Coordinates of C-alpha atoms in Angstrom, one line a residue:
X1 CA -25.8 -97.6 -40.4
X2 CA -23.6 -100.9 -39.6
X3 CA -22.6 -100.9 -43.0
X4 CA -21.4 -97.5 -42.9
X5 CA -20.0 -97.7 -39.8
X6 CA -17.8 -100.8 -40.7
X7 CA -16.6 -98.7 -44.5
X8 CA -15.6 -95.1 -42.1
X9 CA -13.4 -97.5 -40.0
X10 CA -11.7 -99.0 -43.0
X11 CA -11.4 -95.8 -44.5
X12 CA -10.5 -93.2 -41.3
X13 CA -8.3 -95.8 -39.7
X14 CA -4.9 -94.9 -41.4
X15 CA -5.2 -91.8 -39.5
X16 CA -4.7 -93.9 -36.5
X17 CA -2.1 -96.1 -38.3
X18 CA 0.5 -93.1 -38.8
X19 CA 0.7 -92.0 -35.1
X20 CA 0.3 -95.5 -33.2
X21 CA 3.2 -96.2 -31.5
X22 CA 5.1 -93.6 -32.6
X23 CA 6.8 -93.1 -29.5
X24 CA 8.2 -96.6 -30.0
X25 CA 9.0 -95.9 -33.7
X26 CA 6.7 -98.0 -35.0
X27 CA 3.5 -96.4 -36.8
X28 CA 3.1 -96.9 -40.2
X29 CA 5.5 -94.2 -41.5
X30 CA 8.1 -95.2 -39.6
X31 CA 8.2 -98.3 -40.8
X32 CA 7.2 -98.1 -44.4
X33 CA 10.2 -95.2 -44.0
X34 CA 7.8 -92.9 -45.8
X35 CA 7.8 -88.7 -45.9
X36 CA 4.7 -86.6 -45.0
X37 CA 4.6 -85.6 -48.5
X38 CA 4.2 -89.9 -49.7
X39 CA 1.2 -90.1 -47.1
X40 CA -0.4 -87.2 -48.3
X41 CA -0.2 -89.0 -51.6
X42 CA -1.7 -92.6 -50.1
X43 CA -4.4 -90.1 -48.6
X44 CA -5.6 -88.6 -52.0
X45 CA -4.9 -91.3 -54.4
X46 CA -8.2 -92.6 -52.6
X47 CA -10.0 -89.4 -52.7
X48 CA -9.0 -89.9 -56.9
X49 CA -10.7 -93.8 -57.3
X50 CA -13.5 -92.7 -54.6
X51 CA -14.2 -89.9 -57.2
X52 CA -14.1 -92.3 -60.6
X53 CA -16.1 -94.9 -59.4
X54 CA -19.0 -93.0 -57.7
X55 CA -21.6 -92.1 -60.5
X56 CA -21.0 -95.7 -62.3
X57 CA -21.6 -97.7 -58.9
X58 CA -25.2 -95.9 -58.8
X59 CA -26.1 -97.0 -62.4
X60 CA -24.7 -100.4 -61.6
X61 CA -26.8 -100.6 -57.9
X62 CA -29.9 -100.1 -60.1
X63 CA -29.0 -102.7 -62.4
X64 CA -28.0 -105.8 -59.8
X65 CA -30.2 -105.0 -57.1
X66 CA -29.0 -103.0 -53.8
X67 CA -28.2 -106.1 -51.9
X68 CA -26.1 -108.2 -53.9
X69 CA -23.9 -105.0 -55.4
X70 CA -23.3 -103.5 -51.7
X71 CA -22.5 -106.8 -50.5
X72 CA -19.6 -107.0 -52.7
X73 CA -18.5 -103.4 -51.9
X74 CA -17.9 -104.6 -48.4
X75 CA -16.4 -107.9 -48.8
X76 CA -13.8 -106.5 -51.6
X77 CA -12.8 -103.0 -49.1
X78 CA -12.8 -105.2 -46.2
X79 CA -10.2 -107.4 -47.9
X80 CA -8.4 -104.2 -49.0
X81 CA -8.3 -103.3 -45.7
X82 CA -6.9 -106.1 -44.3
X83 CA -4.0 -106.6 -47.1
X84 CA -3.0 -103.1 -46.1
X85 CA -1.3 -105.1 -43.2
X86 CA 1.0 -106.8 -45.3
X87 CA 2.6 -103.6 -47.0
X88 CA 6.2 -103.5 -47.4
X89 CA 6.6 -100.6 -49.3
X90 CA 4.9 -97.2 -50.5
X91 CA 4.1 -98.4 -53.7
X92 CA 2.1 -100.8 -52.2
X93 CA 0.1 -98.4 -49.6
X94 CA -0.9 -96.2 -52.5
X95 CA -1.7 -99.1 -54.9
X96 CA -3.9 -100.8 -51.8
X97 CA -5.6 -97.3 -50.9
X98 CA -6.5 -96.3 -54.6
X99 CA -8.3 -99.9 -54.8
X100 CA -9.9 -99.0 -51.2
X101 CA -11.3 -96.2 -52.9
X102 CA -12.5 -97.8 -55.4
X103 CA -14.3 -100.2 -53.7
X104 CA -15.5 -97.4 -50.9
X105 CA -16.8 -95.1 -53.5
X106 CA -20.5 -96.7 -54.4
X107 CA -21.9 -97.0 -50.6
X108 CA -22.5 -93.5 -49.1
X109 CA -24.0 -92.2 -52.8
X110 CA -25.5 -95.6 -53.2
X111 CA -27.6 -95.0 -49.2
X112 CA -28.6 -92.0 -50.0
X113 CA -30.3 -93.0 -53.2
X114 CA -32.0 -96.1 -51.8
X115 CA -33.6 -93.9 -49.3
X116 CA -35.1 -92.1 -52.1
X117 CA -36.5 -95.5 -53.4
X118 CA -38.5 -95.8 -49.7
X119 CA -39.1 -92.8 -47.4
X120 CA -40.8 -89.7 -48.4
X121 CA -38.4 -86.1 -48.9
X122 CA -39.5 -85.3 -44.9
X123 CA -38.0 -88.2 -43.6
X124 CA -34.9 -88.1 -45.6
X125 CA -32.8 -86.2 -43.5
X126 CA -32.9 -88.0 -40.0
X127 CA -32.3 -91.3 -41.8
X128 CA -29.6 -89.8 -43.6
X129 CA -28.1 -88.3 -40.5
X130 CA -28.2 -91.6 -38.5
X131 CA -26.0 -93.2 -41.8
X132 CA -23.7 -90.0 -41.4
X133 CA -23.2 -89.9 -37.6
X134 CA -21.7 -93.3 -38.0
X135 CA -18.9 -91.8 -39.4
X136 CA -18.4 -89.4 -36.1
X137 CA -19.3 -93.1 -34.5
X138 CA -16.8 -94.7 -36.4
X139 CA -13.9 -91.7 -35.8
X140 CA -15.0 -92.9 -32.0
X141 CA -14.6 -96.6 -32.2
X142 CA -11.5 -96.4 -34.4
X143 CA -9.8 -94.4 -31.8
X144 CA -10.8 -97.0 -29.1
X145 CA -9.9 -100.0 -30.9
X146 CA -6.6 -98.0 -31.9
X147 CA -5.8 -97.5 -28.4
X148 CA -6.4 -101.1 -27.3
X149 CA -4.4 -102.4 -30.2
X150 CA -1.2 -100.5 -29.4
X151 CA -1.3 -101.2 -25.7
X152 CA -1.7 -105.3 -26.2
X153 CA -0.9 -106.1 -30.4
X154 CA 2.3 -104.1 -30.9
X155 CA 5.0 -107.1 -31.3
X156 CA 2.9 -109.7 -31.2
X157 CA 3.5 -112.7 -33.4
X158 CA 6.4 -110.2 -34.9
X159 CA 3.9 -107.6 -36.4
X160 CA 3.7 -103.8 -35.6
X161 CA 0.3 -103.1 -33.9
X162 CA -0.8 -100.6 -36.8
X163 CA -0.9 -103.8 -38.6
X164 CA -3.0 -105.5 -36.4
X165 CA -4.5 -102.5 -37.0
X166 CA -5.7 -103.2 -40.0
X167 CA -6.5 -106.9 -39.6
X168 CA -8.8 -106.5 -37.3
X169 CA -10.6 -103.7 -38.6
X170 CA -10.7 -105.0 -42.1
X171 CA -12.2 -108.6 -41.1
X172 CA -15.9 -107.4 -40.0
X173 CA -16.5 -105.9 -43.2
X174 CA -15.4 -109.3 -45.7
X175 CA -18.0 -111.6 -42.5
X176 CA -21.3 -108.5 -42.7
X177 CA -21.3 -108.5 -46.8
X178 CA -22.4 -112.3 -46.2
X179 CA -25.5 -111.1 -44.1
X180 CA -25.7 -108.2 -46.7
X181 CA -26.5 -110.1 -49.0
X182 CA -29.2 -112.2 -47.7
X183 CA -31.1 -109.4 -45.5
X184 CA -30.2 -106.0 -47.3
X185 CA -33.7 -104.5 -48.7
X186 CA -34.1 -103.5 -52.2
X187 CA -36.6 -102.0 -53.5
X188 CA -40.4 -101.8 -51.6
X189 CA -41.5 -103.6 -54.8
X190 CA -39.5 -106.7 -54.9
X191 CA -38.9 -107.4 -50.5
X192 CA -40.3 -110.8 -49.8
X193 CA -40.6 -109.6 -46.2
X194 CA -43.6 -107.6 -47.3
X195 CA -47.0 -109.0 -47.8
X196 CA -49.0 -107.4 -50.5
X197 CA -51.0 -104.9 -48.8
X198 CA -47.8 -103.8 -47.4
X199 CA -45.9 -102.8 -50.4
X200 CA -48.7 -101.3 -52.2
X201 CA -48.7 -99.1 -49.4
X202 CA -45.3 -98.5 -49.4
X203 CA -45.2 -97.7 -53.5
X204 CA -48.5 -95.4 -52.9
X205 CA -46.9 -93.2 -50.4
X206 CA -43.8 -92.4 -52.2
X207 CA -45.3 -92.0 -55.6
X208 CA -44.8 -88.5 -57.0
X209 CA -42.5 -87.4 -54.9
X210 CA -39.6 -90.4 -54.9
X211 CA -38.3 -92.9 -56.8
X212 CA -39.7 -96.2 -57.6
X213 CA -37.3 -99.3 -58.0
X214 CA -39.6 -100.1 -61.4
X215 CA -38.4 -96.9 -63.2
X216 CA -35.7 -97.3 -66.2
X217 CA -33.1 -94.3 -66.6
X218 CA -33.4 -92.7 -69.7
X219 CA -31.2 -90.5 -71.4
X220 CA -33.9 -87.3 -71.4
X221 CA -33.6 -87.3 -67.6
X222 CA -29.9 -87.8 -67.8
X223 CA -29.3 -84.5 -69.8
X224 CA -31.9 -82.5 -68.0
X225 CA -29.8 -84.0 -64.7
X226 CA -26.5 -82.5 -66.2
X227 CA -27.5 -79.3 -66.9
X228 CA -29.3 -78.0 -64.3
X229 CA -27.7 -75.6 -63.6
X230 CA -29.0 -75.1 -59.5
X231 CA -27.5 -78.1 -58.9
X232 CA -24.2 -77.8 -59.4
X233 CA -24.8 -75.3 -56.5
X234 CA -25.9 -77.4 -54.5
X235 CA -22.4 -79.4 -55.2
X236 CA -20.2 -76.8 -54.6
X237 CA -22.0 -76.1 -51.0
X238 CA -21.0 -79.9 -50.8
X239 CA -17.5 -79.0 -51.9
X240 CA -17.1 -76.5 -49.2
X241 CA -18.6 -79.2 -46.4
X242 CA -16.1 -81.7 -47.6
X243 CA -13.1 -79.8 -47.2
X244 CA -13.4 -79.9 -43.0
X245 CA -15.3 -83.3 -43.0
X246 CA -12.4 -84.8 -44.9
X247 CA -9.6 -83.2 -43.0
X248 CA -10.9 -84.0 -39.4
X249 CA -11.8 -87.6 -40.7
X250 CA -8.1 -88.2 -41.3
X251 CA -6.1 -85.8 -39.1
X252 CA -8.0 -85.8 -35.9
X253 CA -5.8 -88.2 -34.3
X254 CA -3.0 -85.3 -35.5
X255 CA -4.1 -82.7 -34.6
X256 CA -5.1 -84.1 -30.8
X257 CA -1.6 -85.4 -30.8
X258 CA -0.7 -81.5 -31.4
X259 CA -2.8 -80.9 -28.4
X260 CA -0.7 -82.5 -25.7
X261 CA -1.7 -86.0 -25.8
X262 CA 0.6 -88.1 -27.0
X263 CA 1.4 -91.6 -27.6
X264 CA -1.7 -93.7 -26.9
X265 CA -3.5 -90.8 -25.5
X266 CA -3.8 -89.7 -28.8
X267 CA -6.2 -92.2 -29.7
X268 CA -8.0 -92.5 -27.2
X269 CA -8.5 -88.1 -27.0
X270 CA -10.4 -88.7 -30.2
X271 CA -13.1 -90.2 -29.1
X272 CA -15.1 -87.4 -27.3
X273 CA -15.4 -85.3 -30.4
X274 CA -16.8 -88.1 -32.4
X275 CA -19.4 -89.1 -30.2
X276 CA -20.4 -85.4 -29.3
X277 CA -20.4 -85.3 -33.1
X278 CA -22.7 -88.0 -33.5
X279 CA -25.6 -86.7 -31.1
X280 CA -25.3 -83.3 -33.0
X281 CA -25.6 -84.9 -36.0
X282 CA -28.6 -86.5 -35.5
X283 CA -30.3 -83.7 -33.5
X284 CA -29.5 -80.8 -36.9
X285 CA -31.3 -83.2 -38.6
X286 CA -34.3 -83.9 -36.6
X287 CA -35.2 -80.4 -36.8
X288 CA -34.3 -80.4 -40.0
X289 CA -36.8 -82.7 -41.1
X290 CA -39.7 -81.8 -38.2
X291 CA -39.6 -78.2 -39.4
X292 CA -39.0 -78.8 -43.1
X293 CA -35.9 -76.6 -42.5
X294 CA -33.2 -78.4 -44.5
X295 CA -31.8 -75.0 -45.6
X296 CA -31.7 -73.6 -42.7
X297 CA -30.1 -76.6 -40.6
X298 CA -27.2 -76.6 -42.9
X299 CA -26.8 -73.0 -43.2
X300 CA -26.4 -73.2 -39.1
X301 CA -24.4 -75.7 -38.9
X302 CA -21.6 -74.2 -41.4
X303 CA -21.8 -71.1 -39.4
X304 CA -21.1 -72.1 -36.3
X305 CA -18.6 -75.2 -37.4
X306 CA -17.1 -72.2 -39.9
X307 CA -17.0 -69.9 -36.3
X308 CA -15.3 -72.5 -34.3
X309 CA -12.7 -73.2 -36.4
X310 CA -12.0 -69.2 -36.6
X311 CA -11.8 -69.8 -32.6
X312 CA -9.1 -72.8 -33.2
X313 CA -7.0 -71.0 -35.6
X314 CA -6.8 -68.0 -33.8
X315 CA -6.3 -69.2 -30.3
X316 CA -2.4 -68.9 -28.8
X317 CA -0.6 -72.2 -29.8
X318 CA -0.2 -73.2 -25.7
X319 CA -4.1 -73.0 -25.3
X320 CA -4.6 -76.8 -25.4
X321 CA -7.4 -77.1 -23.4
X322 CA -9.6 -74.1 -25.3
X323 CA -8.8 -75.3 -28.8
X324 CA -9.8 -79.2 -27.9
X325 CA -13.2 -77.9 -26.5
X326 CA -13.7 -76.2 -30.0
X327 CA -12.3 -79.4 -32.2
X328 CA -15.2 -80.9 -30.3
X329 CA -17.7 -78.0 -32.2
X330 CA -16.5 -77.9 -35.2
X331 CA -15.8 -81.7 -35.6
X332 CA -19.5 -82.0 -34.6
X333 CA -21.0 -79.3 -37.3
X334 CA -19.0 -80.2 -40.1
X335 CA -20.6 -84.0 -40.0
X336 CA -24.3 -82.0 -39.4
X337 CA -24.3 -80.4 -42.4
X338 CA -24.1 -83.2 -44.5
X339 CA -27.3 -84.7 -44.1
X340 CA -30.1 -81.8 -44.5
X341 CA -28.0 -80.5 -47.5
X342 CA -28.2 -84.0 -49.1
X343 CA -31.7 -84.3 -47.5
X344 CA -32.7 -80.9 -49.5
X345 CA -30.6 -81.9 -52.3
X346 CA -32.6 -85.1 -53.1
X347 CA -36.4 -83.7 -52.1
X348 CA -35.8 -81.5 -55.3
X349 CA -35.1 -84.1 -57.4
X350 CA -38.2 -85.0 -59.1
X351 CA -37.2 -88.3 -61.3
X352 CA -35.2 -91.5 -60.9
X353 CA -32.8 -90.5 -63.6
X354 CA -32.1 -87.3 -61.8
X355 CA -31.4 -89.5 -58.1
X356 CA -29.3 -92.2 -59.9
X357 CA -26.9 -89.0 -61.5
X358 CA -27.6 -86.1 -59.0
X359 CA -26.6 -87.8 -55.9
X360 CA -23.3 -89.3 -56.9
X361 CA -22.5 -86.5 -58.9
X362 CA -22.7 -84.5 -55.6
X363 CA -20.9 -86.8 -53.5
X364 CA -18.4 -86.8 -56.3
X365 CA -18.0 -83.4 -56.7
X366 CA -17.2 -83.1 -53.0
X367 CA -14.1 -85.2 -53.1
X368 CA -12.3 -82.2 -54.7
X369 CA -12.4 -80.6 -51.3
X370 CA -11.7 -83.7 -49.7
X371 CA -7.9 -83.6 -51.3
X372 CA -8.2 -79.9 -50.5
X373 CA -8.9 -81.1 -46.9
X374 CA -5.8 -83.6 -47.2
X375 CA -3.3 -80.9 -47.9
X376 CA -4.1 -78.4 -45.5
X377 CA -3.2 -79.7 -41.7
X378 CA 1.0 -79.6 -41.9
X379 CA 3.2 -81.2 -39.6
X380 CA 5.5 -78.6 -39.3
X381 CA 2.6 -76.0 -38.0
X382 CA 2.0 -77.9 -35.0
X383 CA 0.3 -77.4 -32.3
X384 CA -2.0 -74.7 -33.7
X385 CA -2.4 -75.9 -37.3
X386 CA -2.9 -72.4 -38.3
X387 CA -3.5 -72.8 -42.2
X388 CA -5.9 -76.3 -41.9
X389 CA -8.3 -74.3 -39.3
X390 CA -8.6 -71.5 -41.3
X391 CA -8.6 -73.2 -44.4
X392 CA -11.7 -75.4 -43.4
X393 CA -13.4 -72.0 -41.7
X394 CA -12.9 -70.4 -45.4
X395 CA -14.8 -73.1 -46.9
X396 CA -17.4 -73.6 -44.1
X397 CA -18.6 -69.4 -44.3
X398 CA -18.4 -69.7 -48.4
X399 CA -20.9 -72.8 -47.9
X400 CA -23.0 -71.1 -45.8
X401 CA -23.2 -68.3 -48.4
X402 CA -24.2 -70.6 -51.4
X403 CA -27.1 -72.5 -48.8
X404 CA -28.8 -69.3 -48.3
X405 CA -28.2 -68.0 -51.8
X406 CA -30.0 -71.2 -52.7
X407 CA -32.7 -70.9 -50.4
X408 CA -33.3 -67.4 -51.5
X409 CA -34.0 -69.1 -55.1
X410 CA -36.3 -72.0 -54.2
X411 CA -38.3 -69.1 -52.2
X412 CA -38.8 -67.0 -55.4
X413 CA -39.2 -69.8 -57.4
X414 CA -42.0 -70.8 -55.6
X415 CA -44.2 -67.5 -55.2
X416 CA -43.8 -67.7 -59.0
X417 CA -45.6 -71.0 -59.2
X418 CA -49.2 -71.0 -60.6
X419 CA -51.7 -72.5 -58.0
X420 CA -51.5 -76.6 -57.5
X421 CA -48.3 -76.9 -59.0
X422 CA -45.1 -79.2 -57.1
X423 CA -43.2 -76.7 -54.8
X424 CA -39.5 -76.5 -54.4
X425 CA -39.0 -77.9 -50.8
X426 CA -36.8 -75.5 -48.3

């Protein structure tokens, strides 16, 4: 949860770089003199590494051991990070985002598929939720620290405060991958902090229905992986989430700015949303996991976070206070969706080689609508943002559409089981 935490700040925060101090003329576009158009371009060029380097990070996680290949993850994006302070130009923000991707691209795929490795498919979700709400966490400690930064830092020691920005924010990550890489657990086979009763009961309980740190990927499991064809559904669902998750990750300080609050307000205006955001998360997938309800917990979530941004888009351009109350809904149900479809995705995986390729392939696959989700929230639409709410309330209905379609499949597939064999989990 730290970890993830630490990578959504260093990811999220040139959200809050563009609009700090702009009243003062002195955010990050004004004075890298960049267009809209150039920072749309820094904003995808990550999306583009993030997507690359995904499916290989999982292969090479298995192969160097969990601890000592996050830990250098986070030291290398957390010294990303922090070079993005020195940036002159807009060659060099693109150049030190599409490394940030890079180096960003192997954690979130990477949790997920250690879970696999040590809790059962039931208790997937809410673990996976707490990891995810850290991004709502992280929106609201980003937006906080913002704040702080461009009331004291700006000018100091000659440096624009979005620079400080970046310093500061960058400098946790490169200190945690030290303790990463002592305490980070592995696999339940190999922990030294486990005696040997202890990890035969943890290897007992997940055999058969996870993955065991032992297994070797083979290429039988690969193909089978690749062309199943129900899970590429499962990805494009994940496309659809990613659209809105993406696009309220990096334009919520935006669009609150397009609100009414401006200056430093608009920081510190994006930290309700977030922290809603983060109890909702967690809650969806509670009951996701106490109910064995994964399908339906996402299918909700899209509906009402695909409703609210209807509510948004539609709402008279002066109705500040009406549209922020719905930012808070959807903001919140976009992140809750993420973790019982990923919960559901992986409890119907049934082999390592499948978790090592599904689950980054997924993740991957929904950076397509994360550029989507770059693209859609102009400038020039403000206050209502017309085309990014309805946009991200297209994708949200269509996602909801594909969950139940899904659900609809696992539930004949499973009267059409003969007696004792595995069901498909709902």
């Amino acid at each position: 949860m730290i970890i993830h935490l630490l990578c959504f700040i260093d990811r999220s925060n040139i959200g809050n770089a563009k609009v700090l101090n702009r009243d003062e003329g002195n955010s990050l576009v004004q004075t890298l003199n960049i267009s809209n158009e150039q920072y749309l371009v820094a904003l995808m060029i990550f999306i583009v590494a993030f997507t690359i380097v995904q499916t290989p990070s999982n292969y090479m996680l298995k192969r160097f051991r969990p601890s000592r290949w996050m830990a250098l993850m986070m030291f290398c994006w957390g010294a990303m990070t922090m070079l993005l302070a020195a940036v002159k130009n807009y060659s060099g923000l693109v150049a030190l985002r599409f490394f940030l991707g890079a180096f960003e691209s192997g954690l979130f795929p990477g949790q997920v598929f250690i879970l696999t490795f040590w809790y059962r498919p039931e208790e997937r979700a809410v673990r996976i939720a707490l990891i995810v709400a850290c991004s709502s966490l992280g929106g609201a400690f980003g937006g906080a620290i913002a704040y702080g930064i461009g009331r004291n830092l700006n000018g100091v020691h000659g440096l624009e405060a979005w620079r400080w920005l970046f310093l500061i924010e960058g400098a946790p990550s490169c200190l945690a991958a030290i303790l990463c890489a002592l305490f980070f657990p592995d696999f339940p086979e190999t922990v030294s902090w486990l005696s040997d009763e202890e990890r035969e009961l943890a290897t007992q309980r997940i055999k058969g229905v996870a993955s065991l740190g032992s297994d070797k990927i083979n290429w039988k499991e690969a193909k089978a992986t690749l062309m199943d064809w129900r899970l590429y559904a499962h990805y494009i669902a994940y496309i659809s989430n990613s659209v809105s998750f993406s696009s309220n990750s990096l334009f919520a300080p935006t669009i609150v700015a397009g609100l009414g609050y401006t200056g430093l307000d608009a920081q510190l205006f994006t930290v309700p949303p977030y922290a809603i955001g983060f109890v909702v998360t967690v809650t969806v997938a509670w009951l996701a996991d106490r109910y064995e309800a994964r399908s339906w917990a996402t299918f909700c979530s899209m509906i009402i976070g695909g409703v609210s941004f209807i509510v948004e888009g539609a709402l008279p351009a002066d109705a500040f206070k009406a549209r922020y109350v719905f930012l808070c809904f959807a903001l919140s149900f976009s992140f809750s969706c993420t973790a019982p479809s990923l919960s559901w995705l992986t409890a119907n995986l049934r082999s390592t080689g499948a978790a090592t390729l599904a689950v980054p392939l997924n993740v991957a696959f929904g950076q397509l609508g994360q550029i989507i989700g770059v693209y859609i929230y102009k400038d020039s639409e403000a206050p209502g943002f017309p085309t990014g709410h309805f946009t991200n309330a297209g994708f949200m209905l269509e996602g909801a559409i594909i969950i139940m379609s899904l659900r609809l499949f696992y539930v004949y597939k499973n009267k059409r089981l003969a007696p004792g064999e595995r069901k498909w989990r709902l």
